mmCIF file of C-alpha atoms in Angstrom:
data_model
loop_
_atom_site.group_PDB
_atom_site.id
_atom_site.type_symbol
_atom_site.label_atom_id
_atom_site.label_comp_id
_atom_site.label_asym_id
_atom_site.label_seq_id
_atom_site.Cartn_x
_atom_site.Cartn_y
_atom_site.Cartn_z
ATOM 1 C CA MET R 56 -194.720 237.395 -112.269
ATOM 2 C CA ILE R 57 -195.876 234.286 -114.147
ATOM 3 C CA GLY R 58 -192.830 231.847 -114.412
ATOM 4 C CA ILE R 59 -192.429 228.424 -115.691
ATOM 5 C CA GLN R 60 -193.995 226.687 -112.608
ATOM 6 C CA HIS R 61 -197.472 228.233 -113.515
ATOM 7 C CA TYR R 62 -197.354 226.779 -116.879
ATOM 8 C CA LEU R 63 -196.215 223.528 -115.651
ATOM 9 C CA GLY R 64 -199.125 223.392 -113.131
ATOM 10 C CA VAL R 65 -201.567 223.976 -115.895
ATOM 11 C CA SER R 66 -199.881 221.129 -117.552
ATOM 12 C CA VAL R 67 -200.119 218.787 -114.507
ATOM 13 C CA ALA R 68 -203.827 219.581 -113.908
ATOM 14 C CA LEU R 69 -204.588 218.762 -117.900
ATOM 15 C CA PHE R 70 -202.464 215.762 -117.650
ATOM 16 C CA CYS R 71 -204.366 214.471 -114.650
ATOM 17 C CA LEU R 72 -207.829 215.162 -116.171
ATOM 18 C CA GLY R 73 -206.925 213.602 -119.406
ATOM 19 C CA PHE R 74 -205.613 210.400 -117.587
ATOM 20 C CA LEU R 75 -208.823 210.305 -115.591
ATOM 21 C CA GLY R 76 -210.892 210.456 -118.810
ATOM 22 C CA ILE R 77 -208.776 207.657 -120.322
ATOM 23 C CA LEU R 78 -209.268 205.457 -117.171
ATOM 24 C CA THR R 79 -212.920 205.994 -116.557
ATOM 25 C CA ARG R 80 -214.608 206.220 -119.789
ATOM 26 C CA ARG R 81 -216.098 203.320 -121.784
ATOM 27 C CA ASN R 82 -216.814 205.080 -124.914
ATOM 28 C CA ALA R 83 -213.826 204.820 -127.366
ATOM 29 C CA VAL R 84 -214.182 208.386 -128.680
ATOM 30 C CA ASN R 85 -214.286 209.927 -125.257
ATOM 31 C CA VAL R 86 -210.933 207.933 -124.402
ATOM 32 C CA LEU R 87 -209.481 209.504 -127.634
ATOM 33 C CA MET R 88 -210.553 212.877 -126.122
ATOM 34 C CA GLY R 89 -208.691 212.058 -122.952
ATOM 35 C CA ILE R 90 -205.501 211.214 -125.055
ATOM 36 C CA GLU R 91 -205.750 214.507 -126.782
ATOM 37 C CA LEU R 92 -205.758 216.279 -123.298
ATOM 38 C CA VAL R 93 -202.655 214.433 -122.262
ATOM 39 C CA LEU R 94 -200.788 215.335 -125.616
ATOM 40 C CA ASN R 95 -201.699 218.848 -125.154
ATOM 41 C CA SER R 96 -200.308 219.027 -121.533
ATOM 42 C CA ALA R 97 -197.171 217.653 -123.045
ATOM 43 C CA ASN R 98 -197.115 220.450 -125.548
ATOM 44 C CA ILE R 99 -197.626 223.082 -122.990
ATOM 45 C CA ASN R 100 -194.546 221.757 -121.032
ATOM 46 C CA LEU R 101 -192.422 221.680 -124.296
ATOM 47 C CA VAL R 102 -193.404 225.321 -125.222
ATOM 48 C CA ALA R 103 -192.806 226.505 -121.602
ATOM 49 C CA PHE R 104 -189.414 225.082 -121.679
ATOM 50 C CA SER R 105 -188.817 226.710 -124.929
ATOM 51 C CA ARG R 106 -189.665 229.976 -123.667
ATOM 52 C CA PHE R 107 -187.994 229.883 -120.326
ATOM 53 C CA GLY R 108 -185.106 227.556 -121.023
ATOM 54 C CA PRO R 109 -181.917 227.806 -123.169
ATOM 55 C CA GLY R 110 -183.651 230.482 -125.501
ATOM 56 C CA ASN R 111 -183.985 228.386 -128.865
ATOM 57 C CA LEU R 112 -186.786 227.044 -130.638
ATOM 58 C CA GLN R 113 -186.238 223.365 -130.350
ATOM 59 C CA GLY R 114 -189.233 222.833 -127.760
ATOM 60 C CA GLN R 115 -191.723 224.526 -130.214
ATOM 61 C CA LEU R 116 -190.369 222.318 -133.126
ATOM 62 C CA PHE R 117 -190.881 219.207 -130.912
ATOM 63 C CA ALA R 118 -194.498 220.500 -130.248
ATOM 64 C CA VAL R 119 -195.128 220.752 -133.926
ATOM 65 C CA PHE R 120 -194.124 216.955 -134.269
ATOM 66 C CA VAL R 121 -196.457 216.064 -131.447
ATOM 67 C CA ILE R 122 -199.410 217.784 -133.227
ATOM 68 C CA VAL R 123 -198.620 215.925 -136.314
ATOM 69 C CA ILE R 124 -198.503 212.679 -134.524
ATOM 70 C CA ALA R 125 -201.729 213.458 -132.801
ATOM 71 C CA ALA R 126 -203.422 214.014 -136.037
ATOM 72 C CA ALA R 127 -202.237 210.735 -137.489
ATOM 73 C CA GLU R 128 -203.175 208.928 -134.229
ATOM 74 C CA VAL R 129 -206.675 210.264 -134.243
ATOM 75 C CA ALA R 130 -207.071 209.469 -137.874
ATOM 76 C CA VAL R 131 -206.032 205.687 -137.395
ATOM 77 C CA ALA R 132 -207.770 205.358 -134.026
ATOM 78 C CA LEU R 133 -211.208 206.493 -135.538
ATOM 79 C CA ALA R 134 -210.840 204.133 -138.475
ATOM 80 C CA ILE R 135 -210.263 201.348 -135.821
ATOM 81 C CA VAL R 136 -213.350 202.590 -133.968
ATOM 82 C CA LEU R 137 -215.344 202.684 -136.791
ATOM 83 C CA THR R 138 -214.528 199.166 -137.838
ATOM 84 C CA LEU R 139 -215.360 198.032 -134.292
ATOM 85 C CA TYR R 140 -218.627 199.784 -134.498
ATOM 86 C CA ARG R 141 -219.456 197.921 -137.700
ATOM 87 C CA LEU R 142 -218.556 194.593 -136.143
ATOM 88 C CA ARG R 143 -220.225 194.980 -132.849
ATOM 89 C CA ARG R 144 -222.693 197.797 -133.171
ATOM 90 C CA THR R 145 -221.111 199.474 -130.070
ATOM 91 C CA PRO R 146 -218.311 202.056 -129.372
ATOM 92 C CA ASN R 147 -217.718 200.712 -125.948
ATOM 93 C CA LEU R 148 -214.285 199.472 -125.398
ATOM 94 C CA ASP R 149 -214.761 196.747 -123.092
ATOM 95 C CA GLU R 150 -216.989 194.847 -125.634
ATOM 96 C CA ALA R 151 -213.990 194.823 -128.010
ATOM 97 C CA ASP R 152 -213.259 191.341 -126.929
ATOM 98 C CA ILE R 153 -213.358 189.290 -130.145
ATOM 99 C CA LEU R 154 -209.643 188.632 -130.087
ATOM 100 C CA ARG R 155 -210.107 186.677 -126.728
ATOM 101 C CA GLY R 156 -209.116 183.234 -126.840
ATOM 102 C CA MET X 200 -201.093 241.606 -110.509
ATOM 103 C CA THR X 201 -199.950 242.575 -113.922
ATOM 104 C CA ALA X 202 -202.123 242.463 -117.036
ATOM 105 C CA SER X 203 -200.297 239.424 -118.420
ATOM 106 C CA ALA X 204 -200.884 237.455 -115.005
ATOM 107 C CA VAL X 205 -204.473 238.193 -115.342
ATOM 108 C CA VAL X 206 -204.602 237.078 -119.006
ATOM 109 C CA PHE X 207 -202.620 233.870 -117.915
ATOM 110 C CA TYR X 208 -205.116 233.063 -115.209
ATOM 111 C CA ILE X 209 -207.992 233.558 -117.632
ATOM 112 C CA PHE X 210 -206.637 231.210 -120.098
ATOM 113 C CA ALA X 211 -205.546 228.688 -117.417
ATOM 114 C CA ALA X 212 -209.024 228.639 -115.979
ATOM 115 C CA ILE X 213 -210.583 228.144 -119.459
ATOM 116 C CA THR X 214 -208.214 225.341 -120.200
ATOM 117 C CA VAL X 215 -208.615 223.426 -116.897
ATOM 118 C CA GLY X 216 -212.230 224.257 -116.524
ATOM 119 C CA SER X 217 -213.342 222.972 -119.926
ATOM 120 C CA ALA X 218 -210.822 220.005 -119.563
ATOM 121 C CA ALA X 219 -212.758 218.916 -116.465
ATOM 122 C CA VAL X 220 -216.155 219.234 -118.343
ATOM 123 C CA VAL X 221 -214.538 217.074 -121.177
ATOM 124 C CA VAL X 222 -213.781 214.300 -118.677
ATOM 125 C CA LEU X 223 -216.839 214.638 -116.384
ATOM 126 C CA ALA X 224 -219.801 215.344 -118.796
ATOM 127 C CA ARG X 225 -222.316 212.734 -119.294
ATOM 128 C CA SER X 226 -223.069 213.679 -122.980
ATOM 129 C CA LEU X 227 -220.410 213.010 -125.760
ATOM 130 C CA ILE X 228 -221.426 216.294 -127.583
ATOM 131 C CA TYR X 229 -220.846 218.278 -124.427
ATOM 132 C CA SER X 230 -217.498 216.646 -124.208
ATOM 133 C CA ALA X 231 -216.545 217.523 -127.766
ATOM 134 C CA PHE X 232 -217.500 221.212 -127.360
ATOM 135 C CA ALA X 233 -215.767 221.515 -124.118
ATOM 136 C CA LEU X 234 -212.731 220.135 -125.876
ATOM 137 C CA LEU X 235 -212.929 223.092 -128.205
ATOM 138 C CA PHE X 236 -212.732 225.539 -125.447
ATOM 139 C CA THR X 237 -209.687 223.503 -124.053
ATOM 140 C CA PHE X 238 -207.805 223.881 -127.353
ATOM 141 C CA PHE X 239 -208.635 227.498 -127.483
ATOM 142 C CA GLY X 240 -207.390 228.046 -124.044
ATOM 143 C CA VAL X 241 -204.029 226.114 -124.824
ATOM 144 C CA ALA X 242 -203.777 228.338 -128.015
ATOM 145 C CA GLY X 243 -204.031 231.314 -125.712
ATOM 146 C CA LEU X 244 -201.351 229.833 -123.454
ATOM 147 C CA TYR X 245 -199.118 229.408 -126.441
ATOM 148 C CA VAL X 246 -199.457 233.011 -127.383
ATOM 149 C CA LEU X 247 -198.624 234.072 -123.926
ATOM 150 C CA LEU X 248 -195.419 231.844 -124.273
ATOM 151 C CA GLY X 249 -194.467 233.555 -127.449
ATOM 152 C CA ALA X 250 -195.136 230.862 -129.712
ATOM 153 C CA ASP X 251 -197.501 232.433 -132.352
ATOM 154 C CA PHE X 252 -196.919 229.945 -134.972
ATOM 155 C CA LEU X 253 -197.616 227.200 -132.867
ATOM 156 C CA ALA X 254 -200.895 229.039 -131.522
ATOM 157 C CA ALA X 255 -201.960 229.170 -135.121
ATOM 158 C CA THR X 256 -201.118 225.496 -135.660
ATOM 159 C CA GLN X 257 -203.077 224.530 -132.799
ATOM 160 C CA LEU X 258 -206.253 226.330 -133.923
ATOM 161 C CA LEU X 259 -205.995 225.010 -137.566
ATOM 162 C CA ILE X 260 -205.056 221.384 -136.779
ATOM 163 C CA TYR X 261 -206.606 220.774 -133.467
ATOM 164 C CA VAL X 262 -209.860 222.795 -133.643
ATOM 165 C CA GLY X 263 -210.144 222.492 -137.540
ATOM 166 C CA GLY X 264 -209.139 218.971 -137.934
ATOM 167 C CA ILE X 265 -208.880 216.730 -134.949
ATOM 168 C CA LEU X 266 -211.914 218.035 -133.287
ATOM 169 C CA VAL X 267 -213.917 217.746 -136.475
ATOM 170 C CA LEU X 268 -212.770 214.220 -136.888
ATOM 171 C CA LEU X 269 -213.684 213.405 -133.283
ATOM 172 C CA LEU X 270 -217.237 214.769 -133.895
ATOM 173 C CA PHE X 271 -217.558 212.523 -136.929
ATOM 174 C CA GLY X 272 -216.423 209.736 -134.722
ATOM 175 C CA VAL X 273 -219.265 210.557 -132.310
ATOM 176 C CA MET X 274 -221.865 211.016 -135.057
ATOM 177 C CA LEU X 275 -220.867 207.809 -136.877
ATOM 178 C CA THR X 276 -220.712 205.512 -133.984
ATOM 179 C CA HIS X 277 -224.283 206.196 -132.495
ATOM 180 C CA LYS X 278 -227.693 205.850 -133.766
ATOM 181 C CA LEU X 279 -228.562 209.294 -134.191
ATOM 182 C CA TYR X 280 -232.324 208.974 -134.328
ATOM 183 C CA ASP X 281 -232.807 208.077 -130.827
ATOM 184 C CA LEU X 282 -230.052 210.529 -129.648
ATOM 185 C CA ASP X 283 -228.448 208.294 -127.161
ATOM 186 C CA LEU X 284 -225.043 210.032 -126.938
ATOM 187 C CA ARG X 285 -224.382 209.152 -123.372
ATOM 188 C CA SER X 286 -220.910 207.846 -122.275
ATOM 189 C CA GLU X 287 -220.821 205.595 -119.534
ATOM 190 C CA VAL X 288 -218.310 206.013 -116.845
ATOM 191 C CA THR X 289 -216.827 202.897 -115.229
ATOM 192 C CA GLN X 290 -214.492 202.247 -112.190
ATOM 193 C CA PHE X 291 -214.360 205.914 -111.210
ATOM 194 C CA LEU X 292 -213.337 205.655 -107.792
ATOM 195 C CA PRO X 293 -210.055 203.730 -108.189
ATOM 196 C CA ALA X 294 -209.109 205.928 -111.277
ATOM 197 C CA ALA X 295 -209.838 209.020 -109.241
ATOM 198 C CA ILE X 296 -207.696 207.912 -106.327
ATOM 199 C CA ILE X 297 -204.816 206.981 -108.586
ATOM 200 C CA VAL X 298 -205.211 210.213 -110.644
ATOM 201 C CA GLY X 299 -205.531 212.270 -107.313
ATOM 202 C CA GLY X 300 -202.536 210.733 -105.796
ATOM 203 C CA LEU X 301 -200.540 211.475 -109.051
ATOM 204 C CA PHE X 302 -201.675 215.205 -109.010
ATOM 205 C CA LEU X 303 -200.788 215.473 -105.262
ATOM 206 C CA LEU X 304 -197.458 214.002 -105.875
ATOM 207 C CA LEU X 305 -196.646 216.294 -108.774
ATOM 208 C CA ALA X 306 -198.216 219.414 -107.352
ATOM 209 C CA TRP X 307 -198.960 219.445 -103.609
ATOM 210 C CA PRO X 308 -199.098 223.052 -103.025
ATOM 211 C CA VAL X 309 -198.115 223.414 -99.310
ATOM 212 C CA ASP X 310 -194.449 222.971 -98.005
ATOM 213 C CA LEU X 311 -194.896 220.346 -95.056
ATOM 214 C CA SER X 312 -191.545 219.190 -94.940
ATOM 215 C CA PHE X 313 -190.272 217.848 -91.557
ATOM 216 C CA THR X 314 -187.254 215.981 -90.148
ATOM 217 C CA LEU X 315 -187.562 212.364 -88.971
ATOM 218 C CA LEU X 316 -184.754 210.832 -87.030
ATOM 219 C CA GLY X 317 -182.331 213.257 -88.352
ATOM 220 C CA ARG X 318 -183.452 212.771 -91.931
ATOM 221 C CA PRO X 319 -185.263 215.487 -94.005
ATOM 222 C CA MET X 320 -188.539 214.422 -95.311
ATOM 223 C CA ARG X 321 -189.928 216.241 -98.085
ATOM 224 C CA VAL X 322 -193.681 216.689 -98.437
ATOM 225 C CA TYR X 323 -193.927 219.150 -101.299
ATOM 226 C CA GLY X 324 -194.922 218.784 -104.787
ATOM 227 C CA LEU X 325 -192.292 217.823 -107.199
ATOM 228 C CA LEU X 326 -193.375 220.817 -109.342
ATOM 229 C CA PHE X 327 -192.384 223.117 -106.605
ATOM 230 C CA GLN X 328 -189.428 221.345 -104.978
ATOM 231 C CA THR X 329 -187.460 220.925 -108.113
ATOM 232 C CA SER X 330 -185.236 223.832 -109.188
ATOM 233 C CA TRP X 331 -186.172 223.994 -112.956
ATOM 234 C CA ALA X 332 -182.985 224.579 -115.065
ATOM 235 C CA THR X 333 -184.196 227.743 -116.754
ATOM 236 C CA GLY X 334 -181.851 229.698 -118.893
ATOM 237 C CA PRO X 335 -181.758 233.093 -120.387
ATOM 238 C CA GLY X 336 -185.179 232.315 -122.130
ATOM 239 C CA ARG X 337 -186.287 233.439 -125.312
ATOM 240 C CA ALA X 338 -187.914 237.104 -125.610
ATOM 241 C CA PRO X 339 -191.409 236.899 -127.345
ATOM 242 C CA ALA X 340 -190.702 237.554 -131.180
ATOM 243 C CA PRO X 341 -192.030 236.301 -134.245
ATOM 244 C CA THR X 342 -191.097 232.631 -134.653
ATOM 245 C CA THR X 343 -192.602 231.636 -138.085
ATOM 246 C CA ALA X 344 -189.669 232.413 -140.373
ATOM 247 C CA GLU X 345 -187.088 230.792 -137.908
ATOM 248 C CA ILE X 346 -189.148 227.779 -137.542
ATOM 249 C CA GLY X 347 -189.406 227.462 -141.475
ATOM 250 C CA ARG X 348 -185.586 227.858 -141.687
ATOM 251 C CA LEU X 349 -184.997 225.054 -139.099
ATOM 252 C CA PHE X 350 -187.414 222.777 -140.731
ATOM 253 C CA MET X 351 -185.934 223.211 -144.101
ATOM 254 C CA GLY X 352 -182.209 223.027 -142.762
ATOM 255 C CA ARG X 353 -181.367 221.365 -139.539
ATOM 256 C CA TYR X 354 -184.473 219.406 -139.085
ATOM 257 C CA LEU X 355 -185.094 218.298 -142.605
ATOM 258 C CA LEU X 356 -184.917 214.562 -141.814
ATOM 259 C CA PRO X 357 -187.538 214.630 -138.950
ATOM 260 C CA PHE X 358 -189.764 216.771 -141.133
ATOM 261 C CA GLU X 359 -189.647 214.310 -144.080
ATOM 262 C CA ALA X 360 -190.291 211.416 -141.595
ATOM 263 C CA ALA X 361 -193.282 213.295 -140.212
ATOM 264 C CA SER X 362 -194.623 213.598 -143.767
ATOM 265 C CA ILE X 363 -194.142 209.979 -144.578
ATOM 266 C CA LEU X 364 -195.857 209.097 -141.171
ATOM 267 C CA LEU X 365 -198.862 211.419 -142.204
ATOM 268 C CA LEU X 366 -199.018 209.622 -145.571
ATOM 269 C CA VAL X 367 -198.883 206.144 -143.992
ATOM 270 C CA ALA X 368 -201.597 206.986 -141.598
ATOM 271 C CA LEU X 369 -203.709 208.444 -144.324
ATOM 272 C CA MET X 370 -203.496 205.185 -146.254
ATOM 273 C CA GLY X 371 -203.729 203.009 -143.156
ATOM 274 C CA ALA X 372 -206.876 204.695 -142.020
ATOM 275 C CA ALA X 373 -208.434 204.280 -145.380
ATOM 276 C CA MET X 374 -207.519 200.700 -145.577
ATOM 277 C CA ILE X 375 -208.890 199.817 -142.093
ATOM 278 C CA VAL X 376 -212.309 201.353 -142.746
ATOM 279 C CA ARG X 377 -212.728 199.819 -146.150
ATOM 280 C CA ARG X 378 -215.513 197.441 -146.495
ATOM 281 C CA ARG X 379 -213.955 193.984 -147.297
ATOM 282 C CA PRO X 380 -215.708 192.062 -150.184
ATOM 283 C CA GLN X 381 -217.659 189.106 -148.759
ATOM 284 C CA ALA X 382 -215.449 186.215 -149.461
#
């Protein structure tokens, strides 16, 4: 029988992989992919608790809002990455040090 | 094992396996296409959880929107003529230690609890030693009509706030990438 722990386990694995991607990648677009993995893991949690919890739809509604915020975040973040690329000719994050004093 | 358990394990394997490819692949294009399969796997998990509207939303927005945006980002931030789409990995070992520790803290699978000086020591993943407060649950049923009614009724204010957020993000993104006139 597949219970809530199975879904939470998938969510933990997805979160850890996304976190690893955020920590290890130098390319900004790849870091964004890691952030998407983390947001997806949070969504799996919300929907799982909506399914096995008190029996209403609040978790799914919250997941819809998370998806909306992920879309807005990707749009703005890519705009910033493109501006960085125009300034420095690189998408690498550790070369984005123009603001350094 | 029942059929639904088999389907769950298939979708979970697709999700986690392709997420590993996203994180570990050398090429950015491989990462982006593995992300596609991760999103498909998560949509399948949503279907198994009885969230049909959310599964469709996942496919439409993540696969149709966010993934295409990320691919645009990959293409626009690289010189395509020399096809140098590598993504470098930095500080892999400390990051792997931190993330591995976090994973074991959350999901250590074997119960190794023991008693030290009369005090019980729990060595077990938080995922398994917590008794999750589950309720009666929601039987799988079509959700779209109910979600629409909730958005137009009880959750109208967050709904409008989300639409304003999207408008602001749209305008902000356009403003950020606009070429400024040389002063």
